[in-house]
XYZ file of C-alpha atoms in Angstrom:
252
model
C 86.801 110.759 91.892
C 87.543 107.057 91.502
C 87.182 106.065 87.850
C 88.380 102.454 88.066
C 86.522 99.194 88.420
C 87.325 96.287 90.694
C 88.982 93.481 88.798
C 90.941 90.496 90.027
C 94.431 91.582 91.045
C 97.481 89.702 89.864
C 97.566 87.789 93.117
C 95.016 87.301 95.882
C 96.261 88.296 99.332
C 96.057 85.331 101.713
C 94.863 85.455 105.356
C 98.454 85.320 106.619
C 99.398 88.176 104.291
C 96.326 90.167 105.289
C 97.439 90.027 108.913
C 101.104 90.782 108.272
C 102.404 87.305 109.041
C 103.569 86.459 105.520
C 105.106 88.648 102.834
C 104.750 86.766 99.550
C 102.504 89.509 98.169
C 105.062 92.342 98.332
C 108.412 93.158 96.773
C 111.186 95.697 97.117
C 111.138 98.820 94.956
C 114.720 100.066 94.847
C 115.035 103.788 94.259
C 118.062 106.039 94.521
C 118.506 107.690 97.891
C 116.410 106.829 100.928
C 113.128 106.265 99.120
C 113.304 102.497 98.504
C 110.220 100.751 99.826
C 108.429 97.412 99.972
C 104.908 97.237 98.520
C 102.401 95.132 96.630
C 103.661 95.164 93.000
C 100.567 96.847 91.550
C 100.409 99.431 94.312
C 104.126 100.176 94.117
C 104.041 100.759 90.360
C 101.020 103.055 90.723
C 102.766 104.988 93.483
C 105.834 105.545 91.300
C 103.570 106.984 88.604
C 101.943 109.283 91.168
C 105.373 110.413 92.392
C 106.529 111.186 88.849
C 103.494 113.401 88.289
C 103.947 115.111 91.669
C 107.565 115.866 90.843
C 106.520 117.465 87.569
C 104.193 119.665 89.639
C 107.098 120.839 91.807
C 106.857 118.462 94.774
C 109.384 115.989 96.133
C 107.167 113.172 97.444
C 108.720 110.814 99.966
C 107.135 107.604 101.291
C 107.803 107.548 105.026
C 105.916 104.306 105.730
C 104.640 101.659 103.319
C 104.600 97.910 104.028
C 104.720 96.950 107.695
C 104.598 93.349 108.898
C 102.981 92.024 112.078
C 106.192 92.348 114.088
C 106.694 95.925 112.934
C 103.169 96.883 113.952
C 103.702 95.144 117.291
C 106.751 97.301 117.982
C 104.679 100.459 117.535
C 101.722 99.107 119.536
C 103.800 97.698 122.394
C 105.812 100.902 122.788
C 102.590 102.904 123.092
C 101.091 100.373 125.499
C 104.147 100.602 127.772
C 104.272 104.388 127.603
C 107.537 104.462 125.662
C 105.832 106.372 122.860
C 103.149 109.017 123.430
C 99.450 108.467 122.958
C 97.303 111.194 121.397
C 93.771 112.434 121.845
C 91.497 113.238 118.897
C 93.035 116.706 118.545
C 96.614 115.455 118.619
C 97.229 116.352 122.253
C 99.759 114.156 124.030
C 98.459 111.653 126.584
C 100.185 109.315 129.031
C 99.490 105.573 128.836
C 99.444 105.215 132.620
C 96.452 107.548 132.837
C 94.200 104.924 131.212
C 92.892 101.601 132.427
C 93.905 98.718 130.117
C 90.542 98.595 128.305
C 90.545 102.344 127.618
C 94.219 102.267 126.658
C 93.402 99.897 123.787
C 90.803 102.283 122.379
C 93.068 105.307 122.846
C 95.964 103.727 120.962
C 93.587 102.800 118.148
C 92.753 106.449 117.514
C 96.104 106.832 115.742
C 97.720 103.375 115.490
C 96.296 100.166 114.066
C 96.034 96.882 115.887
C 98.747 94.357 114.940
C 97.121 91.953 112.514
C 94.637 94.612 111.376
C 96.880 97.325 109.956
C 96.218 98.233 106.345
C 99.996 98.591 105.987
C 100.205 94.780 106.162
C 98.767 94.661 102.645
C 101.510 96.654 100.915
C 98.862 99.003 99.510
C 99.180 101.930 101.925
C 101.585 104.850 101.571
C 102.261 107.569 104.136
C 103.662 110.350 101.983
C 105.123 113.791 102.647
C 106.757 116.532 100.591
C 110.470 116.527 101.312
C 110.905 119.803 99.421
C 109.151 121.745 102.187
C 111.088 120.240 105.105
C 113.421 122.648 106.862
C 116.622 121.416 108.461
C 115.853 120.084 111.915
C 112.112 119.810 111.337
C 110.625 117.015 113.447
C 108.072 115.114 111.424
C 104.930 114.278 113.459
C 102.422 113.075 110.840
C 99.526 115.017 112.282
C 96.635 116.648 110.373
C 97.807 120.200 111.073
C 100.849 119.553 108.862
C 98.466 119.162 105.897
C 96.002 121.869 106.933
C 96.097 125.378 105.379
C 99.394 126.938 106.380
C 100.885 123.564 107.285
C 104.237 122.354 106.002
C 102.610 119.832 103.613
C 99.451 121.780 102.772
C 100.326 122.249 99.094
C 101.002 118.537 98.580
C 97.742 117.716 100.342
C 95.815 119.977 97.970
C 97.514 118.414 94.956
C 96.639 114.923 96.212
C 93.016 116.018 96.709
C 92.841 116.610 92.972
C 95.157 113.987 91.498
C 95.493 110.932 93.767
C 92.473 109.158 92.233
C 93.987 109.485 88.758
C 96.556 106.903 89.890
C 94.108 104.668 91.764
C 94.602 106.085 95.270
C 92.174 107.353 97.891
C 92.308 108.341 101.557
C 90.712 105.698 103.820
C 91.063 107.996 106.828
C 89.604 111.091 105.236
C 87.272 112.201 108.049
C 86.523 111.347 111.670
C 83.979 108.525 111.650
C 84.263 107.817 115.353
C 87.152 105.386 114.962
C 90.636 106.031 113.587
C 91.401 109.708 113.156
C 91.878 111.529 109.827
C 95.248 110.944 108.178
C 95.633 113.168 105.103
C 99.119 111.728 104.467
C 97.763 108.161 104.139
C 97.044 106.956 100.601
C 95.536 103.575 99.745
C 95.703 101.804 96.377
C 92.067 100.898 95.785
C 92.509 98.108 93.258
C 94.093 95.891 95.919
C 93.054 97.423 99.244
C 89.287 97.375 98.667
C 89.247 93.593 98.033
C 91.685 93.133 100.926
C 89.362 94.930 103.324
C 86.432 92.849 102.077
C 88.440 89.700 102.853
C 89.059 90.737 106.456
C 86.926 89.283 109.217
C 87.049 89.378 112.983
C 88.039 85.719 113.189
C 91.236 86.208 111.219
C 92.228 89.219 113.350
C 91.460 87.301 116.539
C 93.654 84.409 115.446
C 96.530 86.794 114.653
C 96.302 88.490 118.055
C 95.929 85.190 119.913
C 99.006 83.663 118.302
C 101.120 86.808 118.345
C 102.933 88.474 121.205
C 100.924 91.678 121.639
C 100.834 93.855 124.743
C 97.298 94.096 126.124
C 96.299 90.874 124.402
C 93.605 90.007 126.948
C 91.995 93.449 126.802
C 92.120 93.468 122.990
C 90.428 90.090 122.665
C 87.728 90.985 125.177
C 86.728 94.026 123.085
C 87.504 92.781 119.588
C 83.897 92.263 118.472
C 83.232 95.964 119.105
C 86.635 97.207 117.949
C 86.487 95.462 114.573
C 83.616 97.459 113.004
C 84.627 100.730 114.672
C 88.365 100.843 114.008
C 89.007 98.410 111.141
C 85.986 98.490 108.822
C 84.949 102.080 109.530
C 86.908 103.784 106.730
C 86.316 105.804 103.597
C 85.907 104.219 100.184
C 86.766 105.367 96.654
C 83.852 107.289 95.188
C 81.541 104.941 93.305
C 82.477 101.770 95.186
C 80.260 100.300 97.890
C 81.804 99.780 101.302
C 82.200 96.114 102.317
C 79.788 95.144 105.095
C 80.015 92.608 107.852
C 77.321 90.578 106.070
C 79.477 90.453 102.926
C 82.085 88.502 104.848
C 79.682 86.105 106.553
C 80.347 87.346 110.065
């Protein structure tokens, strides 16, 4: 359960930072090995505390994706749009991009990948985390829910996070299927910064980012954006005890 309260963070995230087009709100956390990452300072410090506790419990937590700028999200999106990376259905089955018309392709990609300019990873508050201790040599990481389900390679870490993540200020925004983005049990969000960041988002700022950026499927995205915004961007879980931001809150 979330026990914190929303207070002003050390620095307000600007519209350019919200959409991944500026990075003044994040910094590098240098850690021995391959675990160095870039994150919002408050979120990064909280994540290090969570990792220390997880290690004491016998896990070896590894952040596999943290801050991602607009260009980085574009690379993921564009590769899926062109069929260079697979698309997935709601159950994780592999799909081919060419099997979908452009409008449907946008919605299919959004099941598992965020729109450039609207990814929560732009904020430096989101951490995709796995347990390196349970990885066997040659294991191909997929980041799919079955890896955290009972019997899955990261099931024990998932159970530990169920109990302890909120103690460090984290929650899972993609906890269940709400008809938009699919559940991501590996995805942790630092509430103190991410909840205000989500409240600051509006469809106009996302539209401007897509219009000025080089994004595959730009025309089809913009034509559907009014419907995509509430379904795939705002339609997420919240820390227990905090109200979800509404479209009215942001003057849409």
